[in-house]
Amino acid sequence: MSIYLDHAATTPLRPEVLSAMLPYLTDHFGNPSSIHGEGRRARQGLDEARETIGGILGAKPREVVFTSGGSESDNLALKGAAWAASARGRHIVTSSIEHKAVMHTCAVLERSGFSVTYLPVDRYGRVDPADVDAAITDHTTVVSIMYASNEVGTLQPIAEIGAICRQRRVVFHTDAVQAGGMLPLDVDALGVDLLSLSAHKVYGPKGVGALFVRQGTSLVPQMQGGAQERQRRAGTENVAGIVGFARALELAQGDRAARNAENARLAGLRDRLAAGITAIDGVELSGHPTERLANSASFLVAAVEGGDLVAGLDLEGVAASTGSACTTGSTEPSHVLLAMGISAERAHGSLRMTAGRDTTVGDADRAVEAVRTVVARLRSGGAAALHPAAAHGAPA
Ligand SMILES: Cc1ncc(COP(=O)(O)O)c(C=O)c1O
């Protein structure tokens, strides 16, 4: 079994979540829009899940819209709110470190005649709330700033930005996909109107998520069809997935003391990884030193290519990530690291390790040793050192 340190990419399904889902994949197979008994049974599961998630957010159940995941929630939030307010203004404010689900959605809106301000961040990846205030004009209708970075783990001052947006009367969306399992999600305390979540980042199933839509926030639906989700998202609901999502979020967020204890344990693992890995020559931590996700350790490793490092770690039985999107054949330097003022050359050496529920101290220590070994190997022989046989022309 490899040491899995890529929980920001996805998490394993918790057994309790699978148990909650199974009846909805077997006996309770009805369509929740049907009026017969089978349909009503599925509807009951859907309603209960909506109530559970609404409760965790401090929201009304009707303010929860189920989607196919974080990407769809971000698309619906931005396109939905921007188009709904387009008669009033066509200016959006976001940051330069958002996930591609927000970045690419903004790019599409730009091509449709909206203008977008991409706010800068400091060297730790933090947005300054004063910059948000300064960027809002009479034409601004939506502000979107992520809660926690998927790449470097840095947390944003969401409540402060929320207070500014409320005062300036613009809709505020936050992508809370990475925060979902670990940080408080009370939408009133955060001052958000729209909040995106994804189940597979919180030990739930893939392909299901939610968008919190504050009552009174206008949204143009992005999926046409039936009247599901109060006409905000057409399509027969993924009932089993939604039931699993609610159970996963309940397990992660339901008991605050348990959540705090698990966060403290994860932070211990994160700091152990950070201490061990930054002790290697030419390695530094990226992202904020303290205001960061409890489970996320990210690094810049000099004189190695992040993709080679991740491939080398895989051979050593450690699953990690560069933290940036890789396209086949070439690795673009991460837009997040570039926005943090890191040079393209240094950004190429990015490494992200994200711990999870099953990660132990022994795993962290073995991962540190694996990084030390692979970095030394790469620095002495380049990527070919990972595959000595291939490098000598032998069949791979
Ligand atoms: C911050 C953030 N937003 C959105 C997404 C997209 O979520 P999903 O995979 O559920 O579409 C991710 C997933 O990597 C993410 O980390």
Tab-separated table of C-alpha atoms and ligand atoms in Angstrom:
chain	number	residue	atom	x	y	z
A	1	MET	CA	0.000	0.000	0.000
A	2	SER	CA	1.410	3.378	-0.944
A	3	ILE	CA	1.428	6.330	1.418
A	4	TYR	CA	-1.382	8.525	0.124
A	5	LEU	CA	-0.580	12.207	0.570
A	6	ASP	CA	-2.883	13.698	-2.043
A	7	HIS	CA	-6.095	14.360	-0.116
A	8	ALA	CA	-6.475	17.765	-1.800
A	9	ALA	CA	-6.954	15.883	-5.086
A	10	THR	CA	-9.498	13.485	-3.643
A	11	THR	CA	-10.248	11.484	-0.513
A	12	PRO	CA	-11.268	7.850	-0.029
A	13	LEU	CA	-14.933	7.128	0.684
A	14	ARG	CA	-15.568	6.641	4.399
A	15	PRO	CA	-17.211	3.282	5.188
A	16	GLU	CA	-20.037	5.068	7.035
A	17	VAL	CA	-20.700	7.057	3.859
A	18	LEU	CA	-20.852	3.934	1.723
A	19	SER	CA	-23.314	2.374	4.204
A	20	ALA	CA	-25.537	5.442	4.026
A	21	MET	CA	-25.466	5.354	0.220
A	22	LEU	CA	-26.053	1.655	-0.395
A	23	PRO	CA	-29.850	1.574	0.222
A	24	TYR	CA	-30.227	4.351	-2.367
A	25	LEU	CA	-28.299	2.336	-4.930
A	26	THR	CA	-30.485	-0.719	-4.291
A	27	ASP	CA	-33.922	-0.634	-2.604
A	28	HIS	CA	-34.594	3.115	-2.670
A	29	PHE	CA	-34.007	3.519	-6.378
A	30	GLY	CA	-37.012	5.729	-7.111
A	31	ASN	CA	-36.957	9.030	-8.920
A	32	PRO	CA	-37.441	11.717	-6.251
A	33	SER	CA	-39.795	13.612	-8.596
A	34	SER	CA	-42.199	10.641	-8.854
A	35	ILE	CA	-45.312	10.714	-6.711
A	36	HIS	CA	-45.519	6.984	-5.914
A	37	GLY	CA	-44.030	5.306	-2.856
A	38	GLU	CA	-40.633	4.537	-4.451
A	39	GLY	CA	-40.324	8.157	-5.520
A	40	ARG	CA	-41.373	9.446	-2.105
A	41	ARG	CA	-38.774	7.235	-0.395
A	42	ALA	CA	-36.015	8.687	-2.580
A	43	ARG	CA	-37.403	12.190	-2.000
A	44	GLN	CA	-37.195	11.597	1.743
A	45	GLY	CA	-33.468	10.793	1.463
A	46	LEU	CA	-32.942	13.888	-0.633
A	47	ASP	CA	-34.881	16.107	1.782
A	48	GLU	CA	-32.992	14.749	4.794
A	49	ALA	CA	-29.654	15.338	3.072
A	50	ARG	CA	-30.668	18.905	2.232
A	51	GLU	CA	-31.663	19.516	5.838
A	52	THR	CA	-28.399	18.090	7.156
A	53	ILE	CA	-26.256	20.215	4.849
A	54	GLY	CA	-28.409	23.301	5.425
A	55	GLY	CA	-27.957	22.800	9.172
A	56	ILE	CA	-24.174	22.583	8.856
A	57	LEU	CA	-24.116	25.817	6.829
A	58	GLY	CA	-26.534	27.620	9.169
A	59	ALA	CA	-28.812	27.910	6.131
A	60	LYS	CA	-32.347	26.971	5.197
A	61	PRO	CA	-32.638	23.633	3.367
A	62	ARG	CA	-34.107	25.453	0.347
A	63	GLU	CA	-30.893	27.483	0.069
A	64	VAL	CA	-28.943	24.304	-0.827
A	65	VAL	CA	-28.744	23.423	-4.535
A	66	PHE	CA	-27.246	20.025	-5.369
A	67	THR	CA	-24.855	19.870	-8.329
A	68	SER	CA	-22.408	17.443	-9.922
A	69	GLY	CA	-19.462	18.804	-7.902
A	70	GLY	CA	-17.268	21.784	-7.161
A	71	SER	CA	-16.713	22.735	-10.797
A	72	GLU	CA	-20.415	22.902	-11.542
A	73	SER	CA	-21.102	24.820	-8.333
A	74	ASP	CA	-18.485	27.421	-9.289
A	75	ASN	CA	-19.899	27.685	-12.831
A	76	LEU	CA	-23.457	28.059	-11.577
A	77	ALA	CA	-22.457	30.620	-8.949
A	78	LEU	CA	-20.483	32.874	-11.280
A	79	LYS	CA	-22.401	32.585	-14.527
A	80	GLY	CA	-25.743	32.390	-12.714
A	81	ALA	CA	-25.192	35.484	-10.555
A	82	ALA	CA	-23.357	37.496	-13.230
A	83	TRP	CA	-26.095	36.985	-15.827
A	84	ALA	CA	-28.884	37.575	-13.313
A	85	ALA	CA	-27.463	41.030	-12.512
A	86	SER	CA	-26.229	41.840	-16.014
A	87	ALA	CA	-28.740	44.633	-16.591
A	88	ARG	CA	-27.233	46.461	-13.582
A	89	GLY	CA	-23.545	45.898	-14.313
A	90	ARG	CA	-21.059	43.549	-15.912
A	91	HIS	CA	-18.006	43.701	-13.686
A	92	ILE	CA	-16.709	40.771	-11.599
A	93	VAL	CA	-13.927	40.802	-9.011
A	94	THR	CA	-11.931	37.663	-8.263
A	95	SER	CA	-8.359	36.759	-7.321
A	96	SER	CA	-5.450	35.601	-9.443
A	97	ILE	CA	-5.094	32.356	-7.462
A	98	GLU	CA	-8.520	30.763	-7.937
A	99	HIS	CA	-9.080	27.189	-9.095
A	100	LYS	CA	-9.494	26.716	-12.847
A	101	ALA	CA	-13.226	26.168	-12.287
A	102	VAL	CA	-13.448	29.870	-11.381
A	103	MET	CA	-10.648	31.136	-13.655
A	104	HIS	CA	-11.989	29.511	-16.805
A	105	THR	CA	-15.574	30.489	-15.984
A	106	CYS	CA	-14.426	34.111	-15.679
A	107	ALA	CA	-12.654	33.803	-19.032
A	108	VAL	CA	-15.894	32.631	-20.645
A	109	LEU	CA	-17.767	35.551	-19.070
A	110	GLU	CA	-15.110	37.943	-20.402
A	111	ARG	CA	-15.726	36.605	-23.891
A	112	SER	CA	-19.444	37.351	-23.344
A	113	GLY	CA	-18.773	41.023	-22.590
A	114	PHE	CA	-18.157	40.992	-18.815
A	115	SER	CA	-15.015	42.580	-17.415
A	116	VAL	CA	-13.092	40.787	-14.673
A	117	THR	CA	-10.569	42.195	-12.185
A	118	TYR	CA	-8.066	39.554	-11.017
A	119	LEU	CA	-6.763	40.828	-7.683
A	120	PRO	CA	-3.105	40.325	-6.814
A	121	VAL	CA	-1.986	38.321	-3.772
A	122	ASP	CA	0.983	38.700	-1.446
A	123	ARG	CA	3.923	36.300	-1.399
A	124	TYR	CA	1.942	33.888	0.777
A	125	GLY	CA	-1.049	33.888	-1.584
A	126	ARG	CA	-3.299	36.162	0.524
A	127	VAL	CA	-5.798	38.631	-0.894
A	128	ASP	CA	-5.920	42.014	0.873
A	129	PRO	CA	-9.569	42.860	1.726
A	130	ALA	CA	-8.744	46.542	1.065
A	131	ASP	CA	-7.967	45.573	-2.542
A	132	VAL	CA	-11.425	44.010	-2.845
A	133	ASP	CA	-12.995	47.225	-1.570
A	134	ALA	CA	-10.934	49.327	-3.974
A	135	ALA	CA	-11.764	47.125	-6.971
A	136	ILE	CA	-15.560	47.309	-6.529
A	137	THR	CA	-17.155	49.892	-8.851
A	138	ASP	CA	-20.746	50.904	-9.554
A	139	HIS	CA	-20.774	48.192	-12.216
A	140	THR	CA	-19.549	45.349	-9.981
A	141	THR	CA	-22.144	42.692	-9.296
A	142	VAL	CA	-20.181	39.633	-8.116
A	143	VAL	CA	-17.043	39.057	-6.029
A	144	SER	CA	-15.561	35.536	-5.913
A	145	ILE	CA	-12.665	34.692	-3.591
A	146	MET	CA	-11.767	31.132	-2.600
A	147	TYR	CA	-11.807	30.098	1.077
A	148	ALA	CA	-8.635	27.969	0.954
A	149	SER	CA	-6.132	27.353	-1.829
A	150	ASN	CA	-6.000	23.885	-3.353
A	151	GLU	CA	-2.382	24.453	-4.332
A	152	VAL	CA	-0.665	26.101	-1.376
A	153	GLY	CA	-3.304	25.738	1.351
A	154	THR	CA	-3.404	29.468	2.145
A	155	LEU	CA	-6.635	30.679	3.805
A	156	GLN	CA	-8.342	33.898	2.779
A	157	PRO	CA	-9.965	36.437	5.164
A	158	ILE	CA	-13.435	35.490	3.950
A	159	ALA	CA	-15.445	37.084	6.769
A	160	GLU	CA	-13.665	40.428	6.264
A	161	ILE	CA	-14.272	40.318	2.518
A	162	GLY	CA	-17.864	39.262	3.158
A	163	ALA	CA	-18.457	42.333	5.338
A	164	ILE	CA	-17.108	44.590	2.580
A	165	CYS	CA	-19.288	42.951	-0.081
A	166	ARG	CA	-22.362	43.294	2.088
A	167	GLN	CA	-21.650	46.968	2.679
A	168	ARG	CA	-21.021	47.553	-1.043
A	169	ARG	CA	-24.111	45.507	-1.969
A	170	VAL	CA	-22.437	43.022	-4.275
A	171	VAL	CA	-23.011	39.276	-4.322
A	172	PHE	CA	-20.155	37.371	-2.641
A	173	HIS	CA	-19.223	33.844	-3.710
A	174	THR	CA	-16.582	31.664	-2.096
A	175	ASP	CA	-15.191	28.397	-3.428
A	176	ALA	CA	-15.079	26.378	-0.196
A	177	VAL	CA	-14.239	23.081	-1.902
A	178	GLN	CA	-10.942	22.619	-0.036
A	179	ALA	CA	-12.283	24.100	3.204
A	180	GLY	CA	-15.346	21.840	3.377
A	181	GLY	CA	-13.941	19.142	5.638
A	182	MET	CA	-11.890	21.319	7.938
A	183	LEU	CA	-13.055	24.924	8.353
A	184	PRO	CA	-16.214	26.509	9.803
A	185	LEU	CA	-18.914	26.797	7.136
A	186	ASP	CA	-21.443	29.095	8.826
A	187	VAL	CA	-22.581	31.203	5.878
A	188	ASP	CA	-23.772	34.109	8.037
A	189	ALA	CA	-20.508	34.334	9.962
A	190	LEU	CA	-18.636	34.208	6.644
A	191	GLY	CA	-20.957	36.795	5.069
A	192	VAL	CA	-21.292	34.845	1.833
A	193	ASP	CA	-24.240	34.723	-0.582
A	194	LEU	CA	-22.947	31.759	-2.596
A	195	LEU	CA	-20.668	28.938	-1.391
A	196	SER	CA	-19.393	25.955	-3.417
A	197	LEU	CA	-18.764	22.508	-1.943
A	198	SER	CA	-17.678	19.140	-3.357
A	199	ALA	CA	-18.322	15.744	-1.763
A	200	HIS	CA	-15.190	13.911	-2.890
A	201	LYS	CA	-12.909	16.291	-0.982
A	202	VAL	CA	-14.618	15.389	2.323
A	203	TYR	CA	-14.553	11.571	2.109
A	204	GLY	CA	-17.756	11.472	0.084
A	205	PRO	CA	-18.410	10.205	-3.446
A	206	LYS	CA	-17.197	11.837	-6.652
A	207	GLY	CA	-19.559	13.662	-9.003
A	208	VAL	CA	-21.693	15.403	-6.390
A	209	GLY	CA	-21.515	18.822	-4.778
A	210	ALA	CA	-23.633	21.702	-3.610
A	211	LEU	CA	-24.034	25.407	-4.026
A	212	PHE	CA	-25.418	27.431	-1.136
A	213	VAL	CA	-27.607	30.187	-2.607
A	214	ARG	CA	-28.722	32.781	-0.075
A	215	GLN	CA	-32.437	33.483	-0.278
A	216	GLY	CA	-32.953	36.584	-2.425
A	217	THR	CA	-29.816	36.012	-4.514
A	218	SER	CA	-30.877	35.875	-8.156
A	219	LEU	CA	-29.359	33.148	-10.267
A	220	VAL	CA	-29.873	32.283	-13.933
A	221	PRO	CA	-29.912	28.469	-14.161
A	222	GLN	CA	-27.133	27.003	-16.275
A	223	MET	CA	-28.832	23.669	-16.944
A	224	GLN	CA	-32.197	23.631	-18.668
A	225	GLY	CA	-34.773	20.877	-18.320
A	226	GLY	CA	-37.022	19.782	-15.463
A	227	ALA	CA	-37.952	21.821	-12.418
A	228	GLN	CA	-35.583	20.080	-9.995
A	229	GLU	CA	-33.752	22.039	-7.300
A	230	ARG	CA	-36.456	24.718	-7.341
A	231	GLN	CA	-35.734	25.361	-11.001
A	232	ARG	CA	-32.123	26.287	-10.331
A	233	ARG	CA	-30.547	23.069	-11.688
A	234	ALA	CA	-32.402	20.697	-14.004
A	235	GLY	CA	-31.737	16.956	-13.957
A	236	THR	CA	-32.750	13.962	-11.842
A	237	GLU	CA	-30.827	14.237	-8.599
A	238	ASN	CA	-27.953	11.859	-7.799
A	239	VAL	CA	-29.820	10.662	-4.713
A	240	ALA	CA	-27.274	8.104	-3.448
A	241	GLY	CA	-24.431	10.560	-4.017
A	242	ILE	CA	-26.283	13.351	-2.245
A	243	VAL	CA	-27.134	11.105	0.734
A	244	GLY	CA	-23.440	10.117	0.903
A	245	PHE	CA	-22.348	13.737	0.657
A	246	ALA	CA	-24.593	14.751	3.565
A	247	ARG	CA	-23.270	11.893	5.712
A	248	ALA	CA	-19.657	12.765	4.845
A	249	LEU	CA	-20.126	16.437	5.691
A	250	GLU	CA	-21.928	15.511	8.896
A	251	LEU	CA	-19.035	13.255	9.929
A	252	ALA	CA	-16.504	15.983	9.129
A	253	GLN	CA	-18.397	18.936	10.571
A	254	GLY	CA	-21.088	17.625	12.927
A	255	ASP	CA	-18.996	17.441	16.087
A	256	ARG	CA	-16.912	20.585	16.481
A	257	ALA	CA	-14.669	19.137	19.202
A	258	ALA	CA	-13.893	16.103	17.032
A	259	ARG	CA	-13.189	18.335	14.033
A	260	ASN	CA	-10.816	20.500	16.077
A	261	ALA	CA	-9.004	17.433	17.416
A	262	GLU	CA	-8.561	15.976	13.920
A	263	ASN	CA	-7.390	19.365	12.602
A	264	ALA	CA	-4.796	19.535	15.385
A	265	ARG	CA	-3.578	16.021	14.532
A	266	LEU	CA	-3.372	16.893	10.830
A	267	ALA	CA	-1.525	20.128	11.579
A	268	GLY	CA	1.025	18.086	13.528
A	269	LEU	CA	1.576	15.860	10.477
A	270	ARG	CA	1.737	18.869	8.161
A	271	ASP	CA	4.319	20.581	10.340
A	272	ARG	CA	6.346	17.367	10.588
A	273	LEU	CA	6.392	17.082	6.788
A	274	ALA	CA	7.285	20.771	6.494
A	275	ALA	CA	10.133	20.540	9.002
A	276	GLY	CA	11.589	17.398	7.443
A	277	ILE	CA	11.301	18.500	3.828
A	278	THR	CA	12.472	22.107	4.276
A	279	ALA	CA	15.581	20.667	5.990
A	280	ILE	CA	16.614	19.378	2.541
A	281	ASP	CA	18.982	21.753	0.788
A	282	GLY	CA	17.250	24.188	-1.574
A	283	VAL	CA	13.701	23.481	-0.380
A	284	GLU	CA	11.316	26.076	1.028
A	285	LEU	CA	7.688	26.085	2.118
A	286	SER	CA	5.241	27.775	-0.264
A	287	GLY	CA	2.037	29.417	0.927
A	288	HIS	CA	1.321	30.993	4.290
A	289	PRO	CA	3.398	29.737	7.244
A	290	THR	CA	0.418	29.636	9.639
A	291	GLU	CA	-2.827	30.705	7.907
A	292	ARG	CA	-3.134	27.506	5.927
A	293	LEU	CA	-5.188	24.319	5.766
A	294	ALA	CA	-4.354	21.945	8.597
A	295	ASN	CA	-3.448	19.109	6.235
A	296	SER	CA	-1.572	20.941	3.485
A	297	ALA	CA	2.206	21.197	3.106
A	298	SER	CA	3.540	22.671	-0.146
A	299	PHE	CA	7.086	23.302	-1.252
A	300	LEU	CA	9.389	24.788	-3.859
A	301	VAL	CA	12.256	22.427	-4.572
A	302	ALA	CA	15.229	23.976	-6.363
A	303	ALA	CA	16.815	22.263	-9.375
A	304	VAL	CA	14.147	19.601	-9.906
A	305	GLU	CA	11.006	19.419	-12.031
A	306	GLY	CA	7.889	18.912	-9.861
A	307	GLY	CA	6.486	16.304	-12.272
A	308	ASP	CA	9.714	14.258	-12.081
A	309	LEU	CA	9.659	14.489	-8.301
A	310	VAL	CA	6.071	13.244	-8.136
A	311	ALA	CA	6.891	10.389	-10.551
A	312	GLY	CA	9.934	9.478	-8.468
A	313	LEU	CA	7.898	9.537	-5.258
A	314	ASP	CA	5.330	7.265	-6.881
A	315	LEU	CA	8.095	4.729	-7.534
A	316	GLU	CA	8.980	5.016	-3.831
A	317	GLY	CA	5.355	4.308	-2.863
A	318	VAL	CA	4.348	7.875	-1.990
A	319	ALA	CA	1.388	9.533	-3.746
A	320	ALA	CA	1.877	13.323	-3.874
A	321	SER	CA	1.201	16.092	-6.375
A	322	THR	CA	2.802	19.118	-7.961
A	323	GLY	CA	-0.282	21.059	-6.933
A	324	SER	CA	-0.580	22.475	-10.419
A	325	ALA	CA	-2.399	21.271	-13.498
A	326	CYS	CA	-0.263	19.198	-15.843
A	327	THR	CA	-1.092	18.909	-19.500
A	328	THR	CA	0.185	15.890	-21.351
A	329	GLY	CA	3.793	16.323	-22.335
A	330	SER	CA	4.370	19.745	-20.808
A	331	THR	CA	4.025	21.258	-17.367
A	332	GLU	CA	2.902	24.862	-17.283
A	333	PRO	CA	4.141	26.769	-14.268
A	334	SER	CA	1.263	27.239	-11.847
A	335	HIS	CA	-0.670	30.517	-12.212
A	336	VAL	CA	-1.000	30.515	-8.424
A	337	LEU	CA	2.748	30.415	-7.779
A	338	LEU	CA	3.398	33.019	-10.481
A	339	ALA	CA	0.773	35.300	-8.896
A	340	MET	CA	2.629	34.908	-5.584
A	341	GLY	CA	5.682	36.452	-7.256
A	342	ILE	CA	7.565	33.171	-7.632
A	343	SER	CA	9.655	32.927	-10.801
A	344	ALA	CA	8.628	30.426	-13.500
A	345	GLU	CA	11.875	28.550	-12.900
A	346	ARG	CA	11.243	28.092	-9.178
A	347	ALA	CA	7.557	27.365	-9.785
A	348	HIS	CA	8.565	24.320	-11.829
A	349	GLY	CA	9.853	22.661	-8.665
A	350	SER	CA	6.510	22.621	-6.846
A	351	LEU	CA	5.454	19.761	-4.583
A	352	ARG	CA	2.234	19.396	-2.576
A	353	MET	CA	1.577	16.871	0.159
A	354	THR	CA	-1.850	16.758	1.786
A	355	ALA	CA	-2.452	14.459	4.749
A	356	GLY	CA	-5.722	12.768	5.638
A	357	ARG	CA	-7.638	10.702	8.170
A	358	ASP	CA	-5.464	7.604	7.716
A	359	THR	CA	-2.077	9.352	7.601
A	360	THR	CA	0.226	8.452	10.484
A	361	VAL	CA	3.408	9.964	11.909
A	362	GLY	CA	5.282	7.000	10.435
A	363	ASP	CA	3.838	7.818	6.993
A	364	ALA	CA	5.023	11.419	7.295
A	365	ASP	CA	8.518	10.313	8.297
A	366	ARG	CA	8.743	7.799	5.446
A	367	ALA	CA	7.495	10.440	2.995
A	368	VAL	CA	10.219	12.859	4.138
A	369	GLU	CA	12.857	10.174	3.571
A	370	ALA	CA	11.396	9.404	0.132
A	371	VAL	CA	11.557	13.084	-0.858
A	372	ARG	CA	15.169	13.249	0.336
A	373	THR	CA	16.074	10.157	-1.718
A	374	VAL	CA	14.283	11.230	-4.907
A	375	VAL	CA	15.547	14.823	-4.802
A	376	ALA	CA	19.137	13.589	-4.416
A	377	ARG	CA	18.668	11.110	-7.266
A	378	LEU	CA	17.153	13.749	-9.581
A	379	ARG	CA	19.794	16.317	-8.774
A	380	SER	CA	22.595	13.870	-9.452
A	381	GLY	CA	21.256	12.307	-12.626
A	382	GLY	CA	18.196	14.206	-13.892
A	383	ALA	CA	14.878	12.543	-14.716
A	384	ALA	CA	16.672	9.659	-16.450
A	385	ALA	CA	17.933	8.643	-13.004
A	386	LEU	CA	14.404	7.525	-12.159
A	387	HIS	CA	14.476	4.908	-14.909
A	388	PRO	CA	18.056	3.632	-15.117
A	389	ALA	CA	17.084	0.801	-17.492
A	390	ALA	CA	15.274	3.124	-19.904
A	391	ALA	CA	18.141	5.597	-19.770
A	392	HIS	CA	20.478	2.890	-21.042
A	393	GLY	CA	18.275	2.118	-23.998
A	394	ALA	CA	16.828	-1.118	-22.578
A	395	PRO	CA	13.126	-1.771	-23.199
A	396	ALA	CA	11.048	0.095	-20.575
B	1	LIG	C1	-10.646	24.819	-4.877
B	1	LIG	C2	-11.336	23.873	-5.802
B	1	LIG	N1	-12.418	24.278	-6.479
B	1	LIG	C3	-13.087	23.457	-7.311
B	1	LIG	C4	-12.675	22.167	-7.513
B	1	LIG	C5	-13.456	21.280	-8.445
B	1	LIG	O1	-14.212	20.348	-7.725
B	1	LIG	P1	-14.774	19.021	-8.444
B	1	LIG	O2	-13.603	18.109	-8.618
B	1	LIG	O3	-15.794	18.489	-7.484
B	1	LIG	O4	-15.388	19.461	-9.727
B	1	LIG	C6	-11.541	21.694	-6.843
B	1	LIG	C7	-11.037	20.323	-7.096
B	1	LIG	O5	-9.863	20.106	-7.279
B	1	LIG	C8	-10.856	22.568	-5.963
B	1	LIG	O6	-9.768	22.171	-5.296
